[in-house]
Amino acid sequence: MSQSITILGATGSIGKSTLDVIARHPESYSLFAVTANGNVSAMVDIVNRYQPQYAVMVEDNAAEQLRAQLPADTRTQVLGGANALTEVSECNEVDVVMAAIVGAAGLTPTLAAINQGKRVLLANKEALVVSGELFINAARQSGAQILPVDSEHNAIFQCLPDLAQQQVGHMQLTDHGIDKLLLTGSGGPFRHTPIEQLAQQTPEQACKHPNWSMGQKISVDSATMLNKGLEYIEARWLFNCQRDQLDIVIHPQSVIHSMVQYIDGSVIAQMGEPDMRTPIAHVLGFPDRIRSGVKGLDFMALGELSFMPVDFTRYPCLKLAIDSCWHGQSATTILNAANEVAVAAFLNGQIRFTDIAEVCDAALQNLNSVHVDSVEALMTIDAQARRAASQRVEQVVYA
């Protein structure tokens, strides 16, 4: 039976990889809707090739441009505005939602899909970073199924027992004989750069990830390892971890995507080429396996697999993320918002690479961590954090 899919963030790297996998299985998947922020040219190509029922552009002027550039006889209806994201996420015709919008902007439509009990393929870290407890509780109440797409969380998920896979968000790791989850990270492009030279690194250098092809924002996050920090926070909610059950290991080759350590001494690892089509195919086909277009590993060509501990002097953003994770939901919301502001400022040439951590730390220091019980409260904290981060950016620029 064909499954109807909405892709939130279709023009990004995850969205494009999802489209590639879907195209390999036309009998199993139909494209209900695709969304983007303002990339009209990429959306024109997607609509012409895949013919979804709906195409959503968050920017209204982009929606008008898309309508003008599509053939007159297209079957695709173009919608504009942020509210349309929610509409194509919670629509009754939709079975599966790929949540791949980068940043806090993806929270509302992803939560809408959760509230409607959809199968949500979660590639948006910020949904759990910004609203982890609310998000997991909503999924449990609605019966929504959350399947992790991030290569690290998908790897952990694949290494779990069947019963634990059915308890995302509320499993007890010890009940399944699990001692610890090990998140791996490459260390980014500056793994061996002398620390005293980090301040001089340019956006172009920060975006040259050694293993993965990604967008600018996530590439910078990988360079600071804040991306791994967000994954740490996400893992805490997905797998209901305690602090002593979750560790990070530097693994430069990005072949082992993460590991699960059991109480009997066994460690189960998921391995594969660094290609996001593998975890995407896994969650699309789950519990079955489908072809992704990714070749299998050639073990004779791998060479050495190496591991090293995290140096928090090199990666202060990662330390901020780990500490924030255990300080409460508002702290991780503040960190995520401040980081988005700081990374944008770095990419625009306003601040140095090392100032990203400074901006994030300042936002955390200036705002009190309080308990939150609604999305509206989280969005208020998010907005306050962005203002505080923007003010700190100005101070750094004019210092």
Coordinates of C-alpha atoms in Angstrom, one line a residue:
M1 CA 0.0 0.0 0.0
S2 CA 1.4 3.4 -1.0
Q3 CA 2.2 5.9 1.8
S4 CA 1.4 9.6 1.4
I5 CA 4.3 11.8 2.4
T6 CA 4.9 15.5 3.3
I7 CA 8.5 16.7 3.2
L8 CA 9.1 19.7 5.4
G9 CA 12.3 21.4 4.0
A10 CA 12.3 19.7 0.6
T11 CA 15.1 21.9 -0.9
G12 CA 17.6 21.1 1.8
S13 CA 20.1 18.2 1.8
I14 CA 17.8 15.9 3.8
G15 CA 14.8 16.8 1.7
K16 CA 16.7 16.1 -1.6
S17 CA 18.0 12.8 -0.2
T18 CA 14.5 11.9 0.8
L19 CA 13.2 12.6 -2.7
D20 CA 16.0 10.5 -4.2
V21 CA 15.0 7.5 -2.0
I22 CA 11.3 7.9 -2.7
A23 CA 12.0 8.1 -6.5
R24 CA 13.5 4.6 -6.2
H25 CA 10.2 3.2 -4.8
P26 CA 7.4 4.8 -6.7
E27 CA 5.0 2.0 -6.0
S28 CA 5.4 2.5 -2.2
Y29 CA 5.3 6.3 -1.7
S30 CA 3.3 9.2 -3.1
L31 CA 4.3 12.8 -2.5
F32 CA 1.5 14.8 -0.9
A33 CA 3.4 18.1 -0.2
V34 CA 6.8 19.7 -0.3
T35 CA 7.8 22.9 1.5
A36 CA 10.6 25.4 1.4
N37 CA 11.4 28.8 2.7
G38 CA 12.3 30.9 -0.3
N39 CA 14.4 28.7 -2.7
V40 CA 12.1 29.1 -5.8
S41 CA 14.4 27.7 -8.4
A42 CA 15.0 24.4 -6.5
M43 CA 11.3 24.1 -5.8
V44 CA 10.4 24.5 -9.5
D45 CA 12.7 21.6 -10.3
I46 CA 11.1 19.5 -7.5
V47 CA 7.5 20.2 -8.5
N48 CA 8.2 19.6 -12.2
R49 CA 9.9 16.3 -11.5
Y50 CA 7.7 14.9 -8.7
Q51 CA 4.3 16.5 -9.1
P52 CA 3.2 16.7 -5.5
Q53 CA -0.3 17.8 -4.7
Y54 CA 0.9 20.9 -2.8
A55 CA 4.0 23.0 -2.7
V56 CA 4.4 25.5 0.2
M57 CA 6.7 28.5 0.2
V58 CA 7.0 30.2 3.6
E59 CA 7.7 33.5 2.0
D60 CA 4.6 34.9 0.3
N61 CA 6.6 36.6 -2.5
A62 CA 8.4 33.3 -3.2
A63 CA 5.0 31.5 -3.5
E64 CA 4.0 34.1 -6.1
Q65 CA 7.2 33.5 -8.0
L66 CA 6.7 29.8 -7.9
R67 CA 3.2 30.0 -9.3
A68 CA 4.5 32.2 -12.1
Q69 CA 7.3 29.8 -13.0
L70 CA 5.3 26.6 -13.0
P71 CA 3.5 25.3 -16.2
A72 CA -0.1 26.4 -16.5
D73 CA -1.3 22.8 -16.5
T74 CA 0.6 21.7 -13.4
R75 CA -1.4 19.6 -10.9
T76 CA 0.5 21.1 -8.0
Q77 CA -1.3 23.7 -5.9
V78 CA 1.0 26.4 -4.5
L79 CA 0.4 27.7 -1.0
G80 CA 2.2 30.5 0.9
G81 CA 2.9 31.4 4.5
A82 CA 4.0 29.6 7.7
N83 CA 0.4 28.4 8.5
A84 CA 0.4 26.3 5.3
L85 CA 3.3 24.3 6.8
T86 CA 1.0 23.2 9.5
E87 CA -1.8 22.5 7.1
V88 CA 0.2 20.1 5.0
S89 CA 1.7 18.4 8.1
E90 CA -1.6 17.6 9.9
C91 CA -3.8 16.9 6.8
N92 CA -5.8 13.6 7.0
E93 CA -4.4 12.4 3.7
V94 CA -0.8 12.4 5.1
D95 CA 0.6 9.2 6.5
V96 CA 4.3 10.3 7.0
V97 CA 6.0 13.6 7.6
M98 CA 9.7 14.1 7.0
A99 CA 10.6 16.9 9.4
A100 CA 13.7 18.4 7.8
I101 CA 13.4 22.2 8.3
V102 CA 16.5 23.5 9.9
G103 CA 16.2 25.5 13.1
A104 CA 13.3 26.4 15.5
A105 CA 11.1 27.2 12.5
G106 CA 10.4 23.5 12.1
L107 CA 8.9 23.1 15.5
T108 CA 5.3 24.2 14.9
P109 CA 4.6 22.1 11.8
T110 CA 6.4 19.1 13.3
L111 CA 4.5 19.3 16.5
A112 CA 1.3 19.6 14.4
A113 CA 2.1 16.3 12.8
I114 CA 2.8 14.7 16.2
N115 CA -0.5 16.0 17.6
Q116 CA -2.3 14.3 14.7
G117 CA -0.7 10.9 15.4
K118 CA 1.4 10.8 12.2
R119 CA 4.6 8.8 11.6
V120 CA 7.2 11.5 12.0
L121 CA 10.6 11.0 10.5
L122 CA 12.6 13.4 12.7
A123 CA 15.5 15.1 11.1
N124 CA 14.9 18.5 12.8
K125 CA 17.0 18.5 16.0
E126 CA 15.5 21.7 17.3
A127 CA 12.1 20.1 17.7
L128 CA 13.5 18.2 20.7
V129 CA 16.1 20.7 21.7
V130 CA 13.5 23.5 22.0
S131 CA 10.5 21.4 23.3
G132 CA 11.7 18.0 24.2
E133 CA 9.4 17.1 27.1
L134 CA 6.3 18.7 25.5
F135 CA 7.2 17.0 22.2
I136 CA 7.6 13.5 23.7
N137 CA 4.5 13.8 25.9
A138 CA 2.4 14.9 22.9
A139 CA 3.6 11.9 20.9
R140 CA 2.7 9.5 23.7
Q141 CA -0.7 11.1 24.0
S142 CA -1.5 11.1 20.3
G143 CA 0.1 7.7 19.5
A144 CA 2.4 9.3 16.9
Q145 CA 5.5 7.3 15.9
I146 CA 8.8 9.1 16.1
L147 CA 11.6 7.6 14.0
P148 CA 15.0 9.4 14.2
V149 CA 16.7 10.3 10.9
D150 CA 19.9 11.9 12.2
S151 CA 22.6 9.4 11.4
E152 CA 23.7 9.1 15.0
H153 CA 20.2 8.7 16.5
N154 CA 19.2 6.4 13.7
A155 CA 22.3 4.3 14.4
I156 CA 21.4 4.0 18.1
F157 CA 17.8 3.2 17.2
Q158 CA 19.0 0.4 14.9
C159 CA 21.1 -1.1 17.7
L160 CA 18.3 -1.2 20.2
P161 CA 16.1 -4.3 20.9
D162 CA 12.8 -4.5 19.2
L163 CA 10.8 -3.7 22.3
A164 CA 12.9 -0.6 23.0
Q165 CA 12.3 0.6 19.4
Q166 CA 8.6 0.7 20.3
Q167 CA 9.2 2.9 23.3
V168 CA 10.9 6.0 21.8
G169 CA 10.8 8.8 24.3
H170 CA 9.8 6.7 27.4
M171 CA 12.0 3.6 27.4
Q172 CA 14.0 2.6 30.4
L173 CA 17.5 1.7 29.1
T174 CA 18.3 -0.6 32.1
D175 CA 15.2 -2.7 31.4
H176 CA 16.8 -3.6 28.1
G177 CA 20.2 -4.4 29.5
I178 CA 21.7 -1.2 28.1
D179 CA 24.6 0.4 30.0
K180 CA 25.4 3.4 27.8
L181 CA 24.8 5.1 24.5
L182 CA 27.8 6.4 22.6
L183 CA 27.3 9.2 20.1
T184 CA 30.2 9.5 17.6
G185 CA 31.3 12.7 16.0
S186 CA 34.0 13.5 13.4
G187 CA 35.3 16.5 15.2
G188 CA 34.7 18.7 12.2
P189 CA 37.2 20.5 9.9
F190 CA 39.2 22.1 12.8
R191 CA 39.9 18.9 14.7
H192 CA 43.7 19.4 14.4
T193 CA 43.8 23.2 14.0
P194 CA 45.9 24.9 16.7
I195 CA 43.4 26.4 19.2
E196 CA 45.1 29.8 19.0
Q197 CA 44.3 29.9 15.3
L198 CA 40.5 29.1 15.6
A199 CA 39.6 32.8 15.9
Q200 CA 41.0 33.4 12.4
Q201 CA 39.0 30.6 10.6
T202 CA 36.6 31.8 7.9
P203 CA 33.1 30.8 7.1
E204 CA 34.4 29.0 4.0
Q205 CA 36.8 27.0 6.0
A206 CA 34.2 26.2 8.7
C207 CA 31.8 24.9 6.0
K208 CA 34.3 22.4 4.6
H209 CA 33.3 19.3 6.5
P210 CA 35.7 16.5 6.0
N211 CA 33.1 13.7 5.5
W212 CA 29.6 15.1 5.0
S213 CA 28.0 17.4 2.5
M214 CA 25.6 19.7 4.4
G215 CA 24.1 23.2 4.4
Q216 CA 26.1 26.2 5.8
K217 CA 24.4 26.4 9.2
I218 CA 24.8 22.7 10.1
S219 CA 28.3 22.8 8.8
V220 CA 29.3 25.6 11.1
D221 CA 27.6 23.7 14.0
S222 CA 29.7 20.7 13.1
A223 CA 32.8 22.8 13.2
T224 CA 32.0 24.1 16.7
M225 CA 30.5 20.7 17.6
L226 CA 27.4 22.5 18.8
N227 CA 25.7 20.2 16.3
K228 CA 26.8 17.2 18.4
G229 CA 25.6 19.0 21.5
L230 CA 22.2 19.4 20.0
E231 CA 22.3 15.7 19.1
Y232 CA 23.2 14.9 22.7
I233 CA 20.1 16.8 23.9
E234 CA 18.0 15.1 21.3
A235 CA 19.3 11.7 22.4
R236 CA 18.4 12.5 26.0
W237 CA 14.7 12.8 25.0
L238 CA 14.5 10.1 22.3
F239 CA 16.1 7.5 24.5
N240 CA 15.1 8.8 28.0
C241 CA 18.8 8.9 29.1
Q242 CA 20.3 9.8 32.4
R243 CA 23.6 11.8 32.3
D244 CA 25.7 8.7 33.1
Q245 CA 24.1 6.8 30.2
L246 CA 25.2 9.1 27.4
D247 CA 28.7 9.8 26.1
I248 CA 30.3 11.4 23.1
V249 CA 33.4 9.9 21.3
I250 CA 35.4 11.6 18.5
H251 CA 35.5 9.2 15.5
P252 CA 37.1 11.1 12.5
Q253 CA 36.2 8.6 9.8
S254 CA 32.4 8.8 10.3
V255 CA 32.1 5.1 9.5
I256 CA 30.6 4.1 12.9
H257 CA 27.6 6.3 13.3
S258 CA 27.0 5.5 16.9
M259 CA 27.0 2.6 19.4
V260 CA 25.0 1.0 22.2
Q261 CA 27.0 -0.6 25.1
Y262 CA 25.2 -3.4 27.0
I263 CA 25.7 -4.5 30.6
D264 CA 27.3 -7.8 29.5
G265 CA 30.2 -5.9 27.9
S266 CA 28.9 -6.1 24.3
V267 CA 28.9 -3.1 22.1
I268 CA 26.7 -3.0 19.0
A269 CA 27.6 -0.4 16.4
Q270 CA 25.9 0.7 13.2
M271 CA 28.2 1.3 10.3
G272 CA 27.9 2.6 6.8
E273 CA 29.0 5.1 4.2
P274 CA 28.5 8.8 5.3
D275 CA 25.3 9.2 3.2
M276 CA 22.0 10.3 4.7
R277 CA 20.1 8.2 2.2
T278 CA 20.8 5.2 4.5
P279 CA 19.0 6.4 7.6
I280 CA 16.3 8.0 5.5
A281 CA 15.6 4.6 3.7
H282 CA 15.7 2.9 7.1
V283 CA 12.9 5.1 8.6
L284 CA 10.9 5.2 5.4
G285 CA 10.8 1.4 5.2
F286 CA 10.8 0.6 8.9
P287 CA 10.4 -2.2 10.1
D288 CA 11.4 -3.5 6.6
R289 CA 14.6 -2.7 4.7
I290 CA 14.5 -0.9 1.3
R291 CA 17.2 0.1 -1.1
S292 CA 18.6 3.5 -0.6
G293 CA 21.0 3.9 -3.5
V294 CA 24.0 3.8 -1.1
K295 CA 26.7 1.2 -1.7
G296 CA 27.8 -1.2 1.0
L297 CA 31.0 -0.6 2.9
D298 CA 34.2 -2.0 1.4
F299 CA 36.0 -3.1 4.6
M300 CA 39.2 -3.8 2.7
A301 CA 39.3 -0.1 1.7
L302 CA 38.5 1.4 5.1
G303 CA 41.9 1.5 6.6
E304 CA 42.1 2.5 10.2
L305 CA 39.2 3.4 12.4
S306 CA 40.2 5.7 15.2
F307 CA 38.7 7.3 18.3
M308 CA 39.6 10.1 20.7
P309 CA 38.1 11.9 23.7
V310 CA 36.4 15.3 23.4
D311 CA 38.5 18.4 24.1
F312 CA 36.1 20.9 25.6
T313 CA 38.8 23.6 25.3
R314 CA 38.6 23.2 21.5
Y315 CA 34.8 22.8 21.6
P316 CA 33.3 25.1 24.2
C317 CA 29.9 25.1 22.5
L318 CA 29.6 21.4 23.1
K319 CA 30.3 21.8 26.8
L320 CA 27.5 24.5 26.9
A321 CA 25.1 22.1 25.2
I322 CA 25.8 19.2 27.6
D323 CA 25.4 21.5 30.7
S324 CA 22.3 23.0 29.3
C325 CA 20.8 19.6 28.7
W326 CA 20.6 18.9 32.4
H327 CA 19.6 22.4 33.5
G328 CA 16.2 22.2 32.0
Q329 CA 14.1 22.9 28.9
S330 CA 14.4 26.7 28.9
A331 CA 18.3 26.4 28.9
T332 CA 18.4 24.3 25.8
T333 CA 15.8 26.6 24.1
I334 CA 18.0 29.6 25.0
L335 CA 21.2 27.9 23.7
N336 CA 19.5 26.9 20.4
A337 CA 18.2 30.4 19.7
A338 CA 21.4 32.1 20.6
N339 CA 23.4 29.8 18.4
E340 CA 21.2 30.5 15.4
V341 CA 21.8 34.2 15.9
A342 CA 25.6 33.7 16.4
V343 CA 26.1 31.4 13.4
A344 CA 24.2 33.8 11.1
A345 CA 26.4 36.6 12.4
F346 CA 29.6 34.5 11.7
L347 CA 28.4 33.6 8.2
N348 CA 27.8 37.3 7.6
G349 CA 31.3 38.2 8.7
Q350 CA 30.1 40.1 11.8
I351 CA 31.9 38.0 14.4
R352 CA 34.8 35.6 14.6
F353 CA 34.4 31.8 14.8
T354 CA 35.4 31.7 18.5
D355 CA 32.8 34.4 19.2
I356 CA 30.0 31.9 18.6
A357 CA 30.6 30.3 21.9
E358 CA 30.9 33.7 23.6
V359 CA 27.5 34.8 22.2
C360 CA 25.8 31.6 23.3
D361 CA 27.3 31.7 26.8
A362 CA 26.3 35.3 27.3
A363 CA 22.7 34.5 26.4
L364 CA 22.6 31.6 28.9
Q365 CA 24.1 33.8 31.6
N366 CA 21.7 36.7 31.1
L367 CA 18.4 34.7 31.0
N368 CA 17.1 32.7 33.9
S369 CA 16.2 29.1 33.5
V370 CA 12.5 28.5 34.3
H371 CA 10.0 25.7 33.9
V372 CA 7.9 25.9 30.8
D373 CA 4.7 24.1 30.1
S374 CA 3.6 25.4 26.7
V375 CA 4.9 26.0 23.2
E376 CA 3.9 29.7 23.6
A377 CA 6.1 30.0 26.7
L378 CA 9.0 28.3 24.8
M379 CA 8.6 30.8 21.9
T380 CA 8.7 33.7 24.4
I381 CA 12.0 32.4 25.8
D382 CA 13.3 31.8 22.3
A383 CA 12.5 35.4 21.3
Q384 CA 14.2 36.8 24.5
A385 CA 17.3 34.7 23.8
R386 CA 17.5 35.9 20.3
R387 CA 17.4 39.5 21.5
A388 CA 20.1 38.9 24.1
A389 CA 22.3 37.1 21.5
S390 CA 21.8 39.9 19.0
Q391 CA 22.8 42.5 21.6
R392 CA 25.9 40.5 22.4
V393 CA 26.8 40.2 18.7
E394 CA 26.7 44.0 18.5
Q395 CA 29.0 44.3 21.5
V396 CA 31.4 41.9 20.0
V397 CA 31.4 43.7 16.6
Y398 CA 32.0 47.1 18.2
A399 CA 34.5 45.9 20.9

